[in-house]
mmCIF file of C-alpha atoms in Angstrom:
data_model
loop_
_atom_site.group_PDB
_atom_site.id
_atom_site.type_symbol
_atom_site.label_atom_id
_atom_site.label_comp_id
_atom_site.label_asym_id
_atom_site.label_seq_id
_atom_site.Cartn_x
_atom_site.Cartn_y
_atom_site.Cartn_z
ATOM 1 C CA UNK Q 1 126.809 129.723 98.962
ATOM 2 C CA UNK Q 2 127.665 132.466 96.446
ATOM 3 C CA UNK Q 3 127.040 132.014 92.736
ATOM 4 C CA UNK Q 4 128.308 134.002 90.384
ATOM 5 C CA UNK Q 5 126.980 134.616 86.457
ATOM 6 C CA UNK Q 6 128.139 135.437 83.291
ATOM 7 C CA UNK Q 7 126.259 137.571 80.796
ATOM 8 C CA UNK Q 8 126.938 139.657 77.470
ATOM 9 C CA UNK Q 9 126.990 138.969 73.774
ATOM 10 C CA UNK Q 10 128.020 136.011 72.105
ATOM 11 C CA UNK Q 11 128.985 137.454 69.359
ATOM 12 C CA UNK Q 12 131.286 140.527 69.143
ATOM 13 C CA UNK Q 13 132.840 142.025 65.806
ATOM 14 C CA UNK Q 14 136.763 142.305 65.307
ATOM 15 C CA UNK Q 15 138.297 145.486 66.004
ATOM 16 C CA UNK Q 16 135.191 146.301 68.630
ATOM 17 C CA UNK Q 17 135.129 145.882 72.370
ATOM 18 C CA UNK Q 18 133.825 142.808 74.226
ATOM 19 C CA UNK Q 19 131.813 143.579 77.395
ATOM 20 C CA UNK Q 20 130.280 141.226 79.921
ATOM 21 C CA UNK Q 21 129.101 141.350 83.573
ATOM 22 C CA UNK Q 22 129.398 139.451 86.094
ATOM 23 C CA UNK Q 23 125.971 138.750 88.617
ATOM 24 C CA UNK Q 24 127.338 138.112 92.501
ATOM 25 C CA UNK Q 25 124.541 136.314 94.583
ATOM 26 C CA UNK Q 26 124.510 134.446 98.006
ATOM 27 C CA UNK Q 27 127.544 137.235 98.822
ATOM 28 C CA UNK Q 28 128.227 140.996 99.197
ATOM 29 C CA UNK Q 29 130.911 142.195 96.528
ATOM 30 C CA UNK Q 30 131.323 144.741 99.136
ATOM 31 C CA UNK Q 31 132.464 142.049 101.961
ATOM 32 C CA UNK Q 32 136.122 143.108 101.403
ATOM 33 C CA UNK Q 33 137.431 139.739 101.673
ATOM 34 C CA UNK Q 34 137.865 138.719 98.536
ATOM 35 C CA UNK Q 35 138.688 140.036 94.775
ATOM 36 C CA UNK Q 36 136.639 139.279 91.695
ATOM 37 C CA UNK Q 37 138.010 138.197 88.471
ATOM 38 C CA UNK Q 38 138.091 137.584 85.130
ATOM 39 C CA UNK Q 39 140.180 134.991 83.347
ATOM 40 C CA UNK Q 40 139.319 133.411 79.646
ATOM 41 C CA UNK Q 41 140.592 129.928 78.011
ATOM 42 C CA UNK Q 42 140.186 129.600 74.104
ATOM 43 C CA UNK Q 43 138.457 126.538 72.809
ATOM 44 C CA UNK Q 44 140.815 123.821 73.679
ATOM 45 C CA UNK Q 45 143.758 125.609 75.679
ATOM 46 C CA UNK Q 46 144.030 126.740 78.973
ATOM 47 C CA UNK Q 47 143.561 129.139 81.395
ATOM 48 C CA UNK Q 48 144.713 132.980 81.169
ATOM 49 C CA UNK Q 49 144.233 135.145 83.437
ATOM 50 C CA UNK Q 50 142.780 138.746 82.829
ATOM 51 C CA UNK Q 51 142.337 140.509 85.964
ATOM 52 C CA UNK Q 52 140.922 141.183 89.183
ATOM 53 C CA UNK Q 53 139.129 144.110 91.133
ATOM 54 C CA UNK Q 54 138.812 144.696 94.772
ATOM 55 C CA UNK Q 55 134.766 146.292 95.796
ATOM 56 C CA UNK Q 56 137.021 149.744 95.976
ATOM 57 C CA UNK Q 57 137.863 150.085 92.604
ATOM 58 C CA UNK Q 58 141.469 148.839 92.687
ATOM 59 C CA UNK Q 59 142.488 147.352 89.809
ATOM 60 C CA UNK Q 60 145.243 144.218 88.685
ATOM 61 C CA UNK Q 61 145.576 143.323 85.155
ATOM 62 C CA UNK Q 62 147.962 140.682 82.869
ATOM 63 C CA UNK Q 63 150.722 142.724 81.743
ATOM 64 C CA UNK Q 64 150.010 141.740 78.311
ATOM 65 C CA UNK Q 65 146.408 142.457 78.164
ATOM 66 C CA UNK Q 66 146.406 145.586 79.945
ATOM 67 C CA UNK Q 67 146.720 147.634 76.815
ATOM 68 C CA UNK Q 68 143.019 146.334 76.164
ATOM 69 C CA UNK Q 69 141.308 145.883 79.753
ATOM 70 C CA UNK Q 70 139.013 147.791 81.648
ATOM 71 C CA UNK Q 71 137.261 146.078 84.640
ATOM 72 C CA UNK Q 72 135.113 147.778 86.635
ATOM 73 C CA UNK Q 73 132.804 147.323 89.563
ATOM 74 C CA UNK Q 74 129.266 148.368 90.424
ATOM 75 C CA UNK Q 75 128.220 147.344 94.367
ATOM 76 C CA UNK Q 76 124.345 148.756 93.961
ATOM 77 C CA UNK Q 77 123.821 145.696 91.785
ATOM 78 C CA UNK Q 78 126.162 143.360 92.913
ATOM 79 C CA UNK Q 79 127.970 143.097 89.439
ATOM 80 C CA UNK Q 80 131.550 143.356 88.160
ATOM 81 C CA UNK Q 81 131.862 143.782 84.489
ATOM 82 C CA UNK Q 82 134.928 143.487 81.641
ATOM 83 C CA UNK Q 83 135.694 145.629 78.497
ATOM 84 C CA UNK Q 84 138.060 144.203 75.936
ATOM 85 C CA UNK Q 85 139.076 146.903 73.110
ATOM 86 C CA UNK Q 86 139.921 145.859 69.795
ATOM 87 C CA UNK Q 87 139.326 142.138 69.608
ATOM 88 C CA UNK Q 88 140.332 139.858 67.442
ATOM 89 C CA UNK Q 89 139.645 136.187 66.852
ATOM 90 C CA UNK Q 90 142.538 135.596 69.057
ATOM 91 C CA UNK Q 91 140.109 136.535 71.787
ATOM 92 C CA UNK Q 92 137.365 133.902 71.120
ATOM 93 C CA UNK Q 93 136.980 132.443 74.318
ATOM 94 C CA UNK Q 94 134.965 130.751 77.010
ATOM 95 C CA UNK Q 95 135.024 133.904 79.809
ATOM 96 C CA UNK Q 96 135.186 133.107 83.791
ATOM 97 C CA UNK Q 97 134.276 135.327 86.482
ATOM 98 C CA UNK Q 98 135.479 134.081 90.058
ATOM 99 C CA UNK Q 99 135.842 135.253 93.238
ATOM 100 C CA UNK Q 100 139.061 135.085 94.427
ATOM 101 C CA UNK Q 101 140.911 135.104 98.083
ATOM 102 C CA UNK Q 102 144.727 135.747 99.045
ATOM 103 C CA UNK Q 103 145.506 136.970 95.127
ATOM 104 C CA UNK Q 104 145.494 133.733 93.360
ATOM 105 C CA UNK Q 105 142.591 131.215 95.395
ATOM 106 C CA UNK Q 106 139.464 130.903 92.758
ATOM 107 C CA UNK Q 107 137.170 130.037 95.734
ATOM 108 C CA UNK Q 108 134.240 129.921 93.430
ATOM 109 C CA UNK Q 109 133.432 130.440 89.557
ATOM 110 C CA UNK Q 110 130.991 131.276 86.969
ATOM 111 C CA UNK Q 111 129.950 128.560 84.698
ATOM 112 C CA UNK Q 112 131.566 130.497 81.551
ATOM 113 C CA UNK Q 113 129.910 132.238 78.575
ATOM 114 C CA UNK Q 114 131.325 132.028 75.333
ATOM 115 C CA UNK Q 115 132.522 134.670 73.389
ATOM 116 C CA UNK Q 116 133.570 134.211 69.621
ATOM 117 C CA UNK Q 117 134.588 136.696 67.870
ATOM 118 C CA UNK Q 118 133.757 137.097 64.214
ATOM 119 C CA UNK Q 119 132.295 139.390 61.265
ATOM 120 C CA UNK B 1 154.812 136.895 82.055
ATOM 121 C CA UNK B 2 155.429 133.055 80.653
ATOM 122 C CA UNK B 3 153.176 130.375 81.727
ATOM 123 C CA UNK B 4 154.124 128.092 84.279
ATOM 124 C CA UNK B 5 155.487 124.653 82.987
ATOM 125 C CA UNK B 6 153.016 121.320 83.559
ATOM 126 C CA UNK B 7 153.566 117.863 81.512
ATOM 127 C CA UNK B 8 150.506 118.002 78.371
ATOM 128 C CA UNK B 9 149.745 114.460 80.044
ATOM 129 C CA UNK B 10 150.053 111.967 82.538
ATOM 130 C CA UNK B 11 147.958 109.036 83.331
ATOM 131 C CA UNK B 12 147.988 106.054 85.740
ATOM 132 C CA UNK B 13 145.911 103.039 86.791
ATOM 133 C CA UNK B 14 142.907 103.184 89.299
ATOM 134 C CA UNK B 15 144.429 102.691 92.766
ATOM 135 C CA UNK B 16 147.980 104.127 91.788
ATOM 136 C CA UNK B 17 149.292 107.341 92.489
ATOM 137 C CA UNK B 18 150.654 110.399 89.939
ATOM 138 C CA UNK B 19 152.123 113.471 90.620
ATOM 139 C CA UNK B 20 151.580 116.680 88.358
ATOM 140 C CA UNK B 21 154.551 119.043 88.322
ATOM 141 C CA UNK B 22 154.154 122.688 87.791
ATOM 142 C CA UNK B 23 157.830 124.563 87.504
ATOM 143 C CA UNK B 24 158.128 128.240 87.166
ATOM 144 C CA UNK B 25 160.791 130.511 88.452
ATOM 145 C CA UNK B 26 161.731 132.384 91.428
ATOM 146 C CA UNK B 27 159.501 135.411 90.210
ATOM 147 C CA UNK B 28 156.637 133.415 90.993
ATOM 148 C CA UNK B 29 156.565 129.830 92.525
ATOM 149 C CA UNK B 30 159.447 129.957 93.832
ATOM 150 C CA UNK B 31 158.862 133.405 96.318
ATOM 151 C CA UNK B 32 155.739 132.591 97.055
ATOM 152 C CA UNK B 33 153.616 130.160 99.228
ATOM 153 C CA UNK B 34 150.689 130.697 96.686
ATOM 154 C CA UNK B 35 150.061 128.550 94.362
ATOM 155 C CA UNK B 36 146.755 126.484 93.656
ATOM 156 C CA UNK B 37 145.511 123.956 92.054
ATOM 157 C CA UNK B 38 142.027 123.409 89.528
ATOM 158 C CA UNK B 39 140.492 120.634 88.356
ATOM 159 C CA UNK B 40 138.244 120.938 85.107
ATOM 160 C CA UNK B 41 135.759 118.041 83.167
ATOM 161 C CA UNK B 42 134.819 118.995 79.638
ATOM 162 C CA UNK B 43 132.499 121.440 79.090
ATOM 163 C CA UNK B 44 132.826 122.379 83.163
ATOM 164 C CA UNK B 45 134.033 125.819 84.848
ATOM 165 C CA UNK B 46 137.112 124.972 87.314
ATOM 166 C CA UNK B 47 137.298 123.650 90.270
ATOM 167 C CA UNK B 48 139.518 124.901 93.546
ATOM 168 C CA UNK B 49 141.412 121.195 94.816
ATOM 169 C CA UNK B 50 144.655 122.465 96.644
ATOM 170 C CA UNK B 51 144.867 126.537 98.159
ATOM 171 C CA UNK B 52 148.265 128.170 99.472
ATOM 172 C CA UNK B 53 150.440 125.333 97.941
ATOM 173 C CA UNK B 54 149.097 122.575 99.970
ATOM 174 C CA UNK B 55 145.595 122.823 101.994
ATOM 175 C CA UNK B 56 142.841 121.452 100.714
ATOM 176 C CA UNK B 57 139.475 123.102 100.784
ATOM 177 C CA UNK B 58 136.023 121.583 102.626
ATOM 178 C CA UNK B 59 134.867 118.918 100.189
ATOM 179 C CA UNK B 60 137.798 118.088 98.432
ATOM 180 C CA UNK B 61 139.191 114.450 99.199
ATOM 181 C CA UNK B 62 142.551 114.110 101.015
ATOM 182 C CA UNK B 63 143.982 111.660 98.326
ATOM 183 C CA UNK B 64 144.691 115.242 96.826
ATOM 184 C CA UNK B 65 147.751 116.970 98.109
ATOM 185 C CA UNK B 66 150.132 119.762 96.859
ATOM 186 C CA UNK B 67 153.435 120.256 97.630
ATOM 187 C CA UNK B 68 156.892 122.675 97.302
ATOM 188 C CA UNK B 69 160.062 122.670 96.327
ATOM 189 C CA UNK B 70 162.512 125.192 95.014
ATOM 190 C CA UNK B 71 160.507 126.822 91.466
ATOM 191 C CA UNK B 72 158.360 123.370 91.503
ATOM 192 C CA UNK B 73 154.559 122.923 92.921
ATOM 193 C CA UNK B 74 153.231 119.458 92.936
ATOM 194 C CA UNK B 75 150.053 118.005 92.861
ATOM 195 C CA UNK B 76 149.979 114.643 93.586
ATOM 196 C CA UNK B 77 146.275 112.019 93.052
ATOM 197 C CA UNK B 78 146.909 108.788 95.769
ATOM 198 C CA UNK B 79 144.246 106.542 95.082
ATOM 199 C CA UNK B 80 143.027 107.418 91.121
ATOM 200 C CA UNK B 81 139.769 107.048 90.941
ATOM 201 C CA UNK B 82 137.733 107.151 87.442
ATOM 202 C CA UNK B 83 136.281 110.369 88.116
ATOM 203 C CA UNK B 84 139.811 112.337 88.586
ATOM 204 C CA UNK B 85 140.528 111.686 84.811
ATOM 205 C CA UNK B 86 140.277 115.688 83.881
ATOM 206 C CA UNK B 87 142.462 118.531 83.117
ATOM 207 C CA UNK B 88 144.437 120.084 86.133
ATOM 208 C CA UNK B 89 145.696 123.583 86.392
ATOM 209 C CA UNK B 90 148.175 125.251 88.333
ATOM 210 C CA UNK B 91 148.233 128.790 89.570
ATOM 211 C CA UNK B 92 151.309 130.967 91.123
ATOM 212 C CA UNK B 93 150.496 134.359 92.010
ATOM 213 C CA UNK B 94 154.035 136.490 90.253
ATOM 214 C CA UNK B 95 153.989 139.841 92.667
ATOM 215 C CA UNK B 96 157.017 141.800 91.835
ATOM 216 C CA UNK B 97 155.891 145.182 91.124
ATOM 217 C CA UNK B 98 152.252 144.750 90.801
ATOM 218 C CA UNK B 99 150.101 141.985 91.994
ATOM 219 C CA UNK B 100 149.575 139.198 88.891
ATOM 220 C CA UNK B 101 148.414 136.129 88.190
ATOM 221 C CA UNK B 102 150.078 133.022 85.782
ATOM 222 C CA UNK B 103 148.701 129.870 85.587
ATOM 223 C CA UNK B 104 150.236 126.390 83.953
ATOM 224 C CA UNK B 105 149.647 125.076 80.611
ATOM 225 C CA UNK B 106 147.320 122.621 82.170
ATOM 226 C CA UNK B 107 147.403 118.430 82.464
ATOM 227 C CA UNK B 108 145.387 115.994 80.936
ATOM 228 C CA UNK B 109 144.890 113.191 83.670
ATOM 229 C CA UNK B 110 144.163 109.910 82.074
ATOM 230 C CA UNK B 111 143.489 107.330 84.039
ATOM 231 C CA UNK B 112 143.690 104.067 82.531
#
């Protein structure tokens, strides 16, 4: 049974970059069958996707975060991690990680870490 | 992209059955066979209920179903239960140039 695990600050100053990683156990991130995402919902709304990376390297992002988003993998230590440039509080958020099958199935997800941002 | 379009709410009676649309357009739900479905209790991560518009994964109970027509996806509860009153999510993956992801607003499932 894979479990995945969120982990980063809680706390992240506007106009700096949010970063977090992503621990994959019970599962290789290297398997090749699945990709591993990120998507965020703000404190009482819903769900937004952010992106996704395959063990390779390739990369998928939301058009309208792209600007901001760099995900990257690292299959030594089983991790995936996200960088999110200038943040606002707009970007206070409970942040996912998932694994996820043909594009859009969220087979299995990280209990969430939140992430407020604020001086 | 725009968000794909569920009803804020919808509620029903334990024993009855509700259906939760989710419309988008024929950049996303309506070219593709993939769209899933999430259930999420306060304070909980998401959960995977219907895969690839209508198959349910081990686990989850077959009074869950998903369905498609035209821009539409469909979840539909048979048998509400207590424990289904949550929030429900749906997901349409929106190819065209590059591979992307859009999910609904989300539902509020009450049941009464």
């Amino acid at each position: 049974q894979v479990q995945l695990q969120e982990s980063g600050p809680g706390l992240v100053k506007p106009s700096q970059t949010l970063s977090l990683t992503c621990t994959v156990s019970g599962g290789s991130i290297s398997s090749g069958d699945y990709y591993w995402s990120w998507i965020r919902q703000p404190p009482g709304k819903g769900l937004e996707w952010i992106g996704y990376i395959y063990y390779s390297g390739s990369t998928y992002y939301n058009p309208s975060l792209k600007s901001r988003v760099t995900i990257s993998v690292d299959t030594s230590k089983n991790q995936f991690s996200l960088k999110l440039s200038s943040v606002t509080a707009a970007d206070t958020a409970v942040y996912y990680c998932a694994r996820v099958s043909h594009w859009i199935t969220m087979t299995s997800w990280g209990q969430g870490t939140l992430v407020t941002v604020s001086s | 992209q725009s968000a794909l379009t569920q009803p804020a709410s919808v509620s029903g009676s334990p024993g009855q059955s509700i259906t939760i649309s989710c419309t988008g357009t024929s950049s996303d739900v309506g070219s593709y066979n993939l769209v899933s479905w999430y259930q999420q209790h306060p304070g909980k991560a998401p959960k995977l209920m219907i895969y690839e518009g209508s198959k349910r994964p081990s686990g989850v109970s077959n009074r869950f179903s998903g369905s498609k027509s035209g821009n539409t996806a469909s979840l539909t509860i048979s048998g509400l239960q207590a424990e289904d009153e949550a929030d429900y999510y749906c997901c349409s993956y929106a190819g065209s140039s590059t591979p992307h992801v859009v999910f609904g607003g989300g539902t509020k499932l009450t049941v009464l």
